[in-house]
Tab-separated table of C-alpha atoms in Angstrom:
chain	number	residue	atom	x	y	z
A	1	MET	CA	0.112	0.208	0.160
A	2	LYS	CA	2.896	2.152	1.284
A	3	ILE	CA	4.478	1.826	-2.983
A	4	ARG	CA	1.503	2.587	-4.382
A	5	ILE	CA	0.250	5.829	-2.780
A	6	LEU	CA	4.322	7.019	-3.879
A	7	VAL	CA	3.806	5.940	-6.562
A	8	TYR	CA	0.596	7.516	-7.138
A	9	CYS	CA	2.657	11.025	-5.425
A	10	VAL	CA	5.015	10.539	-7.832
A	11	ILE	CA	3.478	10.313	-10.668
A	12	PHE	CA	0.999	13.895	-9.211
A	13	PHE	CA	4.371	14.978	-8.876
A	14	CYS	CA	4.798	14.545	-12.521
A	15	PHE	CA	1.891	16.167	-13.493
A	16	LEU	CA	2.085	19.765	-10.761
A	17	GLN	CA	5.101	20.231	-12.640
A	18	ALA	CA	3.944	19.418	-16.260
A	19	GLN	CA	1.538	22.037	-15.658
A	20	ALA	CA	3.897	24.644	-14.630
A	21	GLN	CA	5.893	23.920	-17.783
A	22	GLU	CA	3.398	24.862	-19.905
A	23	GLU	CA	1.534	27.563	-17.699
A	24	TYR	CA	4.222	29.283	-17.743
A	25	ALA	CA	5.088	28.644	-21.172
A	26	ARG	CA	1.830	29.592	-21.649
A	27	TYR	CA	2.493	33.477	-19.350
A	28	VAL	CA	5.449	33.880	-21.692
A	29	VAL	CA	4.570	33.965	-24.608
A	30	ARG	CA	1.157	35.169	-24.476
A	31	GLU	CA	2.897	38.946	-23.262
A	32	LEU	CA	5.720	38.663	-25.852
A	33	THR	CA	3.094	38.218	-28.982
A	34	SER	CA	0.423	40.824	-27.263
A	35	LYS	CA	0.323	44.444	-28.691
A	36	PRO	CA	2.323	46.597	-26.649
A	37	TYR	CA	4.929	45.385	-28.119
A	38	HIS	CA	4.357	45.220	-31.637
A	39	GLY	CA	5.976	42.079	-32.381
A	40	ARG	CA	9.183	42.683	-30.939
A	41	GLY	CA	10.928	44.886	-34.406
A	42	TYR	CA	12.842	47.909	-33.686
A	43	VAL	CA	9.220	49.804	-34.160
A	44	PHE	CA	7.651	51.710	-30.887
A	45	ASP	CA	10.656	49.971	-28.174
A	46	GLY	CA	9.671	46.123	-29.405
A	47	ASP	CA	12.971	44.835	-28.639
A	48	ARG	CA	13.717	46.648	-26.174
A	49	LYS	CA	9.772	46.431	-24.136
A	50	ALA	CA	10.669	42.500	-24.489
A	51	ALA	CA	14.350	42.917	-22.944
A	52	ASN	CA	12.805	44.440	-20.587
A	53	PHE	CA	10.009	42.143	-19.534
A	54	ILE	CA	12.527	38.740	-19.871
A	55	ARG	CA	15.201	41.166	-17.533
A	56	LYS	CA	12.219	41.321	-15.539
A	57	GLU	CA	11.739	37.388	-14.895
A	58	PHE	CA	15.537	36.879	-14.446
A	59	LYS	CA	15.118	39.257	-11.758
A	60	LYS	CA	12.524	37.652	-10.068
A	61	TYR	CA	14.130	33.912	-10.619
A	62	GLN	CA	17.218	35.096	-8.682
A	63	ILE	CA	18.763	34.508	-12.740
A	64	GLN	CA	22.516	36.834	-11.779
A	65	PRO	CA	22.938	39.078	-14.084
A	66	LEU	CA	25.937	38.586	-17.303
A	67	GLY	CA	26.578	41.632	-18.590
A	68	ASP	CA	25.837	45.894	-17.686
A	69	ASP	CA	22.510	44.917	-15.991
A	70	TYR	CA	21.853	41.887	-18.443
A	71	PHE	CA	22.283	43.660	-21.464
A	72	GLN	CA	24.457	43.690	-23.811
A	73	TYR	CA	24.414	46.791	-25.873
A	74	TYR	CA	24.858	47.307	-29.634
A	75	ASN	CA	23.377	49.031	-33.027
A	76	LEU	CA	22.234	48.172	-35.856
A	77	SER	CA	19.815	48.991	-38.947
A	78	ALA	CA	16.627	48.641	-39.863
A	79	ASN	CA	14.048	49.731	-42.276
A	80	THR	CA	10.803	50.446	-40.015
A	81	PHE	CA	7.456	50.565	-41.177
A	82	PRO	CA	5.801	53.199	-38.215
A	83	THR	CA	2.874	54.123	-40.335
A	84	GLU	CA	0.478	51.462	-41.396
A	85	PRO	CA	0.573	51.548	-45.700
A	86	LYS	CA	-2.158	52.010	-47.649
A	87	VAL	CA	-2.627	50.354	-50.608
A	88	SER	CA	-5.450	50.786	-53.408
A	89	ILE	CA	-5.421	49.353	-57.490
A	90	ASN	CA	-8.070	50.250	-59.378
A	91	GLY	CA	-10.152	52.552	-56.762
A	92	LYS	CA	-10.144	49.700	-54.004
A	93	GLU	CA	-8.391	49.420	-51.157
A	94	TYR	CA	-6.111	46.670	-49.910
A	95	HIS	CA	-5.325	45.547	-46.884
A	96	PRO	CA	-1.683	45.452	-44.915
A	97	ALA	CA	-0.604	41.297	-44.153
A	98	ILE	CA	-3.593	40.056	-45.552
A	99	ASN	CA	-4.058	41.455	-49.030
A	100	TYR	CA	-0.522	42.554	-49.873
A	101	LEU	CA	2.730	42.762	-47.844
A	102	VAL	CA	5.146	45.824	-48.633
A	103	ASP	CA	8.534	45.289	-49.400
A	104	ALA	CA	10.732	45.313	-45.907
A	105	ALA	CA	13.367	47.506	-48.268
A	106	SER	CA	11.155	49.827	-49.335
A	107	PRO	CA	11.525	53.000	-49.513
A	108	ALA	CA	9.184	55.724	-49.041
A	109	ILE	CA	6.530	56.663	-52.354
A	110	GLU	CA	3.129	58.342	-52.034
A	111	GLY	CA	1.348	59.325	-55.591
A	112	THR	CA	-1.169	57.933	-58.424
A	113	PHE	CA	1.198	55.450	-60.592
A	114	ASP	CA	-0.158	53.951	-64.586
A	115	ILE	CA	0.439	49.860	-63.193
A	116	GLU	CA	2.313	47.756	-66.795
A	117	VAL	CA	1.602	44.540	-66.592
A	118	LEU	CA	4.830	42.681	-67.610
A	119	GLU	CA	4.922	39.084	-69.018
A	120	LEU	CA	8.288	38.112	-67.712
A	121	LYS	CA	8.878	35.480	-70.064
A	122	SER	CA	13.284	35.119	-69.697
A	123	SER	CA	16.104	35.776	-66.860
A	124	ASP	CA	18.802	36.770	-69.533
A	125	LYS	CA	20.782	39.948	-69.045
A	126	GLN	CA	20.234	41.361	-72.381
A	127	ALA	CA	15.638	40.616	-71.373
A	128	VAL	CA	15.960	42.953	-67.695
A	129	GLU	CA	17.824	45.192	-69.593
A	130	ALA	CA	15.532	46.097	-72.741
A	131	ILE	CA	13.150	45.900	-69.656
A	132	LEU	CA	15.152	48.722	-67.044
A	133	ASN	CA	16.075	51.332	-69.585
A	134	ASN	CA	12.790	51.132	-71.453
A	135	SER	CA	12.139	54.873	-70.791
A	136	ASN	CA	7.768	53.840	-71.581
A	137	TYR	CA	7.407	53.258	-67.875
A	138	GLU	CA	9.236	55.937	-66.349
A	139	ASN	CA	6.468	56.957	-63.391
A	140	LYS	CA	4.801	53.272	-63.950
A	141	PHE	CA	4.108	50.911	-61.521
A	142	LEU	CA	4.904	47.383	-63.162
A	143	TYR	CA	3.283	44.236	-61.862
A	144	ILE	CA	4.662	40.578	-62.370
A	145	ASP	CA	2.431	37.901	-61.742
A	146	GLU	CA	5.819	35.506	-60.433
A	147	ASP	CA	3.450	32.076	-60.437
A	148	LEU	CA	3.411	32.591	-64.584
A	149	ALA	CA	6.970	34.076	-64.324
A	150	LEU	CA	8.286	30.397	-62.451
A	151	LYS	CA	7.217	28.008	-65.671
A	152	HIS	CA	9.866	30.324	-67.840
A	153	MET	CA	12.461	29.760	-64.870
A	154	LYS	CA	13.005	28.974	-62.041
A	155	ALA	CA	12.631	31.047	-58.956
A	156	PRO	CA	16.863	31.976	-57.616
A	157	GLN	CA	16.692	33.029	-61.416
A	158	LEU	CA	13.285	35.048	-60.696
A	159	LYS	CA	14.846	36.962	-57.509
A	160	GLU	CA	17.609	37.890	-59.082
A	161	VAL	CA	15.994	39.745	-61.416
A	162	THR	CA	13.197	40.963	-59.133
A	163	ASP	CA	16.409	42.371	-56.996
A	164	GLN	CA	17.782	44.087	-59.765
A	165	LEU	CA	14.566	45.612	-60.787
A	166	LYS	CA	14.436	47.166	-56.840
A	167	LYS	CA	17.813	48.069	-57.680
A	168	ALA	CA	17.463	49.804	-61.236
A	169	GLY	CA	15.483	50.944	-63.465
A	170	PHE	CA	12.390	54.292	-65.672
A	171	HIS	CA	9.456	52.876	-63.366
A	172	LYS	CA	8.900	54.213	-59.549
A	173	GLY	CA	8.053	50.670	-58.503
A	174	LEU	CA	6.413	46.659	-58.643
A	175	ILE	CA	3.631	45.048	-57.516
A	176	LEU	CA	4.668	41.095	-57.607
A	177	ASN	CA	1.917	39.157	-57.540
A	178	SER	CA	1.867	35.201	-56.093
A	179	GLN	CA	-0.670	32.472	-54.467
A	180	GLN	CA	2.005	32.093	-52.327
A	181	LYS	CA	0.913	32.921	-47.934
A	182	LEU	CA	2.593	36.602	-47.814
A	183	LYS	CA	5.118	36.298	-45.575
A	184	TRP	CA	7.594	39.031	-44.216
A	185	ARG	CA	10.804	40.223	-43.317
A	186	SER	CA	12.978	42.382	-41.398
A	187	LEU	CA	15.765	44.119	-43.503
A	188	THR	CA	18.833	47.218	-42.408
A	189	TYR	CA	18.507	48.726	-45.592
A	190	GLN	CA	15.929	50.568	-48.229
A	191	ASN	CA	16.756	49.572	-51.682
A	192	GLU	CA	15.853	52.135	-54.896
A	193	LYS	CA	12.336	51.048	-55.962
A	194	ALA	CA	9.323	50.501	-53.587
A	195	SER	CA	7.985	46.688	-54.005
A	196	ILE	CA	4.583	45.444	-53.035
A	197	ASN	CA	3.165	42.427	-52.842
A	198	THR	CA	0.247	40.330	-53.694
A	199	ARG	CA	-1.998	37.860	-53.282
A	200	SER	CA	-3.908	35.830	-55.980
A	201	LEU	CA	-4.343	40.135	-57.783
A	202	TRP	CA	-5.271	39.373	-61.584
A	203	LEU	CA	-4.814	42.124	-63.239
A	204	ASP	CA	-6.255	42.169	-66.748
A	205	PRO	CA	-4.044	43.581	-68.984
A	206	LYS	CA	-6.326	44.680	-72.149
A	207	VAL	CA	-7.715	48.341	-69.986
A	208	LYS	CA	-5.699	51.010	-67.565
A	209	ASN	CA	-4.971	50.444	-64.324
A	210	VAL	CA	-3.294	51.986	-62.010
A	211	ALA	CA	-2.820	51.993	-58.146
A	212	HIS	CA	-2.503	55.716	-55.116
A	213	VAL	CA	0.422	53.982	-53.246
A	214	LYS	CA	1.129	56.244	-49.876
A	215	ILE	CA	4.224	54.269	-47.950
A	216	ALA	CA	6.191	55.956	-45.587
A	217	PRO	CA	9.235	53.477	-43.863
A	218	LYS	CA	11.843	55.194	-41.269
A	219	LEU	CA	15.690	53.667	-42.122
A	220	ILE	CA	17.309	54.108	-38.474
A	221	PRO	CA	20.351	53.508	-39.759
A	222	GLN	CA	21.894	53.783	-35.741
A	223	TYR	CA	19.216	51.634	-33.517
A	224	ARG	CA	20.791	50.601	-30.168
A	225	THR	CA	19.137	47.001	-28.886
A	226	GLN	CA	19.814	44.779	-27.047
A	227	ASN	CA	21.370	40.791	-26.016
A	228	VAL	CA	19.741	40.141	-22.499
A	229	CYS	CA	22.196	37.561	-20.648
A	230	GLY	CA	22.278	35.818	-17.718
A	231	PHE	CA	23.630	33.279	-15.734
A	232	ILE	CA	23.488	30.504	-12.908
A	233	LYS	CA	26.826	28.936	-11.001
A	234	GLY	CA	26.721	25.368	-10.958
A	235	THR	CA	27.835	23.273	-8.288
A	236	SER	CA	30.758	21.471	-8.908
A	237	SER	CA	34.284	23.261	-9.095
A	238	SER	CA	34.814	23.614	-13.194
A	239	ASP	CA	33.917	26.167	-15.048
A	240	SER	CA	32.977	24.657	-18.111
A	241	THR	CA	29.357	26.210	-19.337
A	242	ILE	CA	26.565	25.465	-20.714
A	243	VAL	CA	24.867	28.355	-23.050
A	244	VAL	CA	20.850	27.652	-23.869
A	245	THR	CA	19.984	30.239	-26.383
A	246	ALA	CA	16.905	31.996	-27.932
A	247	HIS	CA	16.254	34.745	-29.349
A	248	TYR	CA	13.261	37.257	-28.752
A	249	ASP	CA	12.753	39.451	-31.897
A	250	HIS	CA	10.497	39.102	-34.353
A	251	ILE	CA	9.606	41.449	-37.355
A	252	GLY	CA	7.802	43.956	-35.982
A	253	ALA	CA	4.901	46.298	-36.763
A	254	MET	CA	3.746	48.301	-39.480
A	255	GLY	CA	2.362	50.854	-38.502
A	256	LYS	CA	-0.425	50.695	-34.799
A	257	LYS	CA	-2.721	48.052	-36.069
A	258	VAL	CA	-0.519	45.299	-37.939
A	259	TYR	CA	1.504	43.894	-35.878
A	260	PHE	CA	3.134	40.549	-36.571
A	261	PRO	CA	2.967	38.175	-32.755
A	262	GLY	CA	5.589	35.649	-33.346
A	263	ALA	CA	4.540	33.641	-30.331
A	264	ASN	CA	5.794	30.197	-31.846
A	265	ASP	CA	8.687	32.015	-34.050
A	266	ASN	CA	10.398	32.734	-31.614
A	267	ALA	CA	8.433	33.848	-28.213
A	268	SER	CA	8.353	29.906	-27.814
A	269	GLY	CA	11.992	29.107	-27.767
A	270	THR	CA	12.474	33.073	-25.632
A	271	ALA	CA	9.230	31.262	-23.118
A	272	MET	CA	11.912	27.961	-23.702
A	273	LEU	CA	14.608	29.814	-22.734
A	274	MET	CA	12.579	30.235	-19.667
A	275	TYR	CA	11.450	28.033	-18.031
A	276	LEU	CA	14.827	26.078	-18.552
A	277	ALA	CA	16.695	29.658	-16.544
A	278	LYS	CA	13.772	29.170	-13.570
A	279	TYR	CA	14.174	25.336	-13.432
A	280	TYR	CA	18.364	25.840	-12.841
A	281	ALA	CA	17.587	28.408	-10.360
A	282	THR	CA	15.767	26.283	-7.389
A	283	ASN	CA	17.245	22.627	-9.436
A	284	ALA	CA	20.828	24.179	-9.480
A	285	PRO	CA	22.992	22.427	-12.602
A	286	LYS	CA	26.549	20.729	-12.343
A	287	TYR	CA	27.999	22.712	-14.530
A	288	ASN	CA	27.926	26.905	-14.899
A	289	VAL	CA	24.584	27.959	-17.102
A	290	VAL	CA	24.555	30.821	-19.286
A	291	PHE	CA	21.478	32.491	-21.003
A	292	LEU	CA	21.482	34.356	-23.922
A	293	ALA	CA	18.070	35.864	-25.219
A	294	PHE	CA	19.291	37.325	-28.015
A	295	SER	CA	17.810	40.604	-30.571
A	296	GLY	CA	18.633	40.966	-34.215
A	297	GLU	CA	17.802	36.570	-35.132
A	298	GLU	CA	15.598	38.004	-37.613
A	299	ILE	CA	17.560	40.298	-39.501
A	300	GLY	CA	20.746	38.902	-40.022
A	301	LEU	CA	21.584	37.353	-36.857
A	302	LEU	CA	22.988	40.115	-36.333
A	303	GLY	CA	22.652	39.488	-32.018
A	304	SER	CA	24.794	36.392	-31.464
A	305	LYS	CA	27.632	37.997	-33.996
A	306	HIS	CA	28.184	40.365	-32.251
A	307	TYR	CA	28.233	38.428	-28.864
A	308	VAL	CA	30.877	35.762	-30.112
A	309	SER	CA	32.381	39.139	-31.617
A	310	ASN	CA	32.376	40.973	-27.872
A	311	PRO	CA	31.524	37.759	-25.864
A	312	LEU	CA	31.382	37.875	-22.364
A	313	LEU	CA	32.151	34.739	-21.475
A	314	ASP	CA	35.352	33.202	-22.660
A	315	LEU	CA	34.002	30.503	-25.842
A	316	SER	CA	36.442	28.085	-25.353
A	317	LYS	CA	35.039	26.986	-22.572
A	318	ILE	CA	31.247	26.680	-23.776
A	319	LYS	CA	31.028	22.308	-23.131
A	320	PHE	CA	28.126	23.132	-25.472
A	321	LEU	CA	25.249	25.306	-26.519
A	322	LEU	CA	20.973	24.906	-27.393
A	323	ASN	CA	19.717	27.474	-29.740
A	324	LEU	CA	16.526	27.204	-29.294
A	325	ASP	CA	13.335	27.963	-31.798
A	326	MET	CA	10.322	27.361	-32.021
A	327	ALA	CA	8.734	25.911	-29.482
A	328	GLY	CA	5.056	25.359	-29.576
A	329	THR	CA	4.350	21.592	-31.250
A	330	GLY	CA	5.791	19.189	-31.773
A	331	ASP	CA	3.273	16.618	-32.903
A	332	GLU	CA	6.144	15.351	-35.425
A	333	GLY	CA	8.469	15.545	-33.558
A	334	VAL	CA	12.079	17.641	-32.957
A	335	GLN	CA	14.332	18.087	-35.888
A	336	VAL	CA	18.078	18.959	-34.601
A	337	VAL	CA	20.883	20.972	-36.506
A	338	ASN	CA	24.113	20.192	-36.196
A	339	GLY	CA	23.352	16.500	-35.240
A	340	THR	CA	25.453	15.399	-38.397
A	341	GLU	CA	28.465	17.198	-36.375
A	342	PHE	CA	28.058	15.933	-33.465
A	343	LYS	CA	26.487	12.048	-33.573
A	344	ARG	CA	27.879	11.210	-30.168
A	345	GLU	CA	25.476	13.828	-28.418
A	346	PHE	CA	23.311	13.203	-31.292
A	347	ASP	CA	23.133	9.280	-30.330
A	348	THR	CA	23.264	10.550	-26.583
A	349	LEU	CA	19.805	12.726	-27.744
A	350	VAL	CA	18.257	10.370	-29.770
A	351	LYS	CA	18.408	7.436	-26.953
A	352	MET	CA	17.510	9.504	-24.070
A	353	ASN	CA	14.173	9.792	-26.506
A	354	LYS	CA	13.786	6.919	-26.722
A	355	ASP	CA	13.865	5.423	-23.459
A	356	ASN	CA	11.492	8.374	-21.768
A	357	GLU	CA	9.112	8.040	-24.843
A	358	LEU	CA	9.095	11.880	-24.752
A	359	LEU	CA	8.527	12.861	-28.032
A	360	PRO	CA	7.262	11.447	-31.736
A	361	GLN	CA	10.801	11.624	-33.277
A	362	VAL	CA	13.891	13.298	-33.065
A	363	LEU	CA	15.612	14.528	-36.216
A	364	VAL	CA	18.565	15.649	-37.907
A	365	ARG	CA	19.755	17.520	-40.317
A	366	GLY	CA	23.372	19.222	-41.530
A	367	PRO	CA	25.094	22.336	-40.746
A	368	MET	CA	22.449	25.189	-41.721
A	369	ASN	CA	23.521	29.182	-40.965
A	370	ARG	CA	20.392	30.328	-40.344
A	371	SER	CA	19.708	30.774	-36.855
A	372	ASP	CA	21.921	31.930	-33.869
A	373	HIS	CA	23.661	28.697	-33.290
A	374	TYR	CA	25.917	29.262	-36.224
A	375	PRO	CA	28.249	32.558	-35.103
A	376	PHE	CA	29.092	29.590	-32.415
A	377	PHE	CA	29.378	26.848	-34.595
A	378	GLU	CA	31.764	28.638	-36.786
A	379	LYS	CA	34.360	29.116	-33.783
A	380	SER	CA	33.944	25.900	-33.135
A	381	VAL	CA	31.886	26.031	-29.900
A	382	PRO	CA	29.982	22.685	-30.315
A	383	CYS	CA	25.916	23.481	-30.590
A	384	PHE	CA	22.333	22.269	-31.736
A	385	PHE	CA	19.828	24.077	-33.273
A	386	PHE	CA	16.852	22.689	-32.107
A	387	TYR	CA	12.745	22.776	-33.896
A	388	THR	CA	9.470	21.557	-32.917
A	389	LEU	CA	7.671	19.508	-36.102
A	390	GLY	CA	4.245	19.630	-37.036
A	391	GLY	CA	1.532	21.566	-35.921
A	392	ILE	CA	0.315	25.064	-37.933
A	393	ASP	CA	1.955	27.016	-40.293
A	394	ALA	CA	2.114	30.230	-39.893
A	395	TYR	CA	5.092	31.848	-40.263
A	396	HIS	CA	6.731	35.543	-40.546
A	397	ASP	CA	2.723	36.261	-40.841
A	398	VAL	CA	0.245	37.635	-38.404
A	399	TYR	CA	-1.472	34.312	-38.802
A	400	ASP	CA	1.300	33.233	-36.045
A	401	ARG	CA	-0.315	34.231	-32.879
A	402	TYR	CA	-0.757	32.988	-29.053
A	403	GLU	CA	-4.272	31.997	-29.549
A	404	THR	CA	-3.764	29.748	-32.056
A	405	LEU	CA	-0.358	28.017	-31.008
A	406	PRO	CA	-1.024	24.728	-29.725
A	407	PHE	CA	2.365	24.331	-27.139
A	408	THR	CA	1.148	20.244	-28.613
A	409	ARG	CA	4.597	18.345	-27.117
A	410	PHE	CA	6.306	21.779	-24.745
A	411	ASN	CA	6.242	19.203	-21.977
A	412	SER	CA	7.763	16.398	-23.443
A	413	TYR	CA	10.420	18.707	-25.258
A	414	ALA	CA	10.715	20.472	-21.636
A	415	ARG	CA	11.463	17.431	-20.253
A	416	LEU	CA	14.383	16.129	-22.883
A	417	LEU	CA	16.294	19.526	-22.476
A	418	ILE	CA	17.184	18.992	-19.445
A	419	ARG	CA	17.713	15.276	-18.841
A	420	TYR	CA	20.194	16.472	-21.359
A	421	MET	CA	21.747	19.220	-19.773
A	422	ASP	CA	22.079	17.035	-16.521
A	423	HIS	CA	23.727	14.359	-18.288
A	424	PHE	CA	26.951	17.173	-19.228
């Protein structure tokens, strides 16, 4: 009877712990994706508000500061959109992030412009120069149906052509149409030409088409942002360190009404980092653990690049680094980038997952340079980049919201990471 009661108590304790994991994650994601944070970009102080929230939580759980009161400051350049753009075509007003997106590198423009419907059938130099040098396109917007163009060229070729058309020519701007979902990003510069991405906008080339456009971005060449850095001292005398990283920034807003919440990317990864910090604050780790929440990831890994160039601890002391992105699903398990490079460590992770029946699968992937582990990897720091699989497909759009983030396997994922960190 006593053994049975003990088993029930253990099960109940594990249940309560799991509830606490997801409850805290939901609290963090709900906060970071709320309207006052404006998509955690570089307009309306979104990134700074997010950094202050993370610092407040670190202080609450007595995570020690690494750096100047937890912050490591640096400057970046950002093309921001403090004013909501206005686009009307043939008298019909379209809605930003629903019907269209302004290219993140667009310059300011306002006016009414005729639209020239182009059939783009070739990507060769002569064909592109014919467009660039055509004075009949002066003060016009060029409309290109990218889906039709892809019947004549490959996607990289099309991108090369449109990139050229964003930088030069008699035309005033571009309308790039596709049936694909609209996705936005952050950029550090402005192009010469305005560009608008539309979804499923068909224009009849046989009639007069007119666009009224008002776009008022603000390029900030020296925007001061910050990484948030904390640490927990280990119980051993070793100076070896486990590092957990996640980017807290997202792609910001277009005016005060339209913002990109970034629930899965990457409020969820930030929530996992913060949960692990909270956990180890009361469950002392063997080795020192450093928690690095980066800004600047979405605009070119700038936060992690700055950190690696200006480390707050000796990079050679890092025993292993875990970079967490998109932690909010997991129906189909987790992907581990760099698993091919650190096979022994990857095999250990797979065995732990199988033995404890935590995630459906742990998949391996080779190196890739699209997240904050990569600047460390280039400095020979052993590292994995994790992201969960399955569930919602919202990404870099207005639909990546707290309300639709399932947290499907968050508890199991947290337990796997803790077990893995503890095995070192």
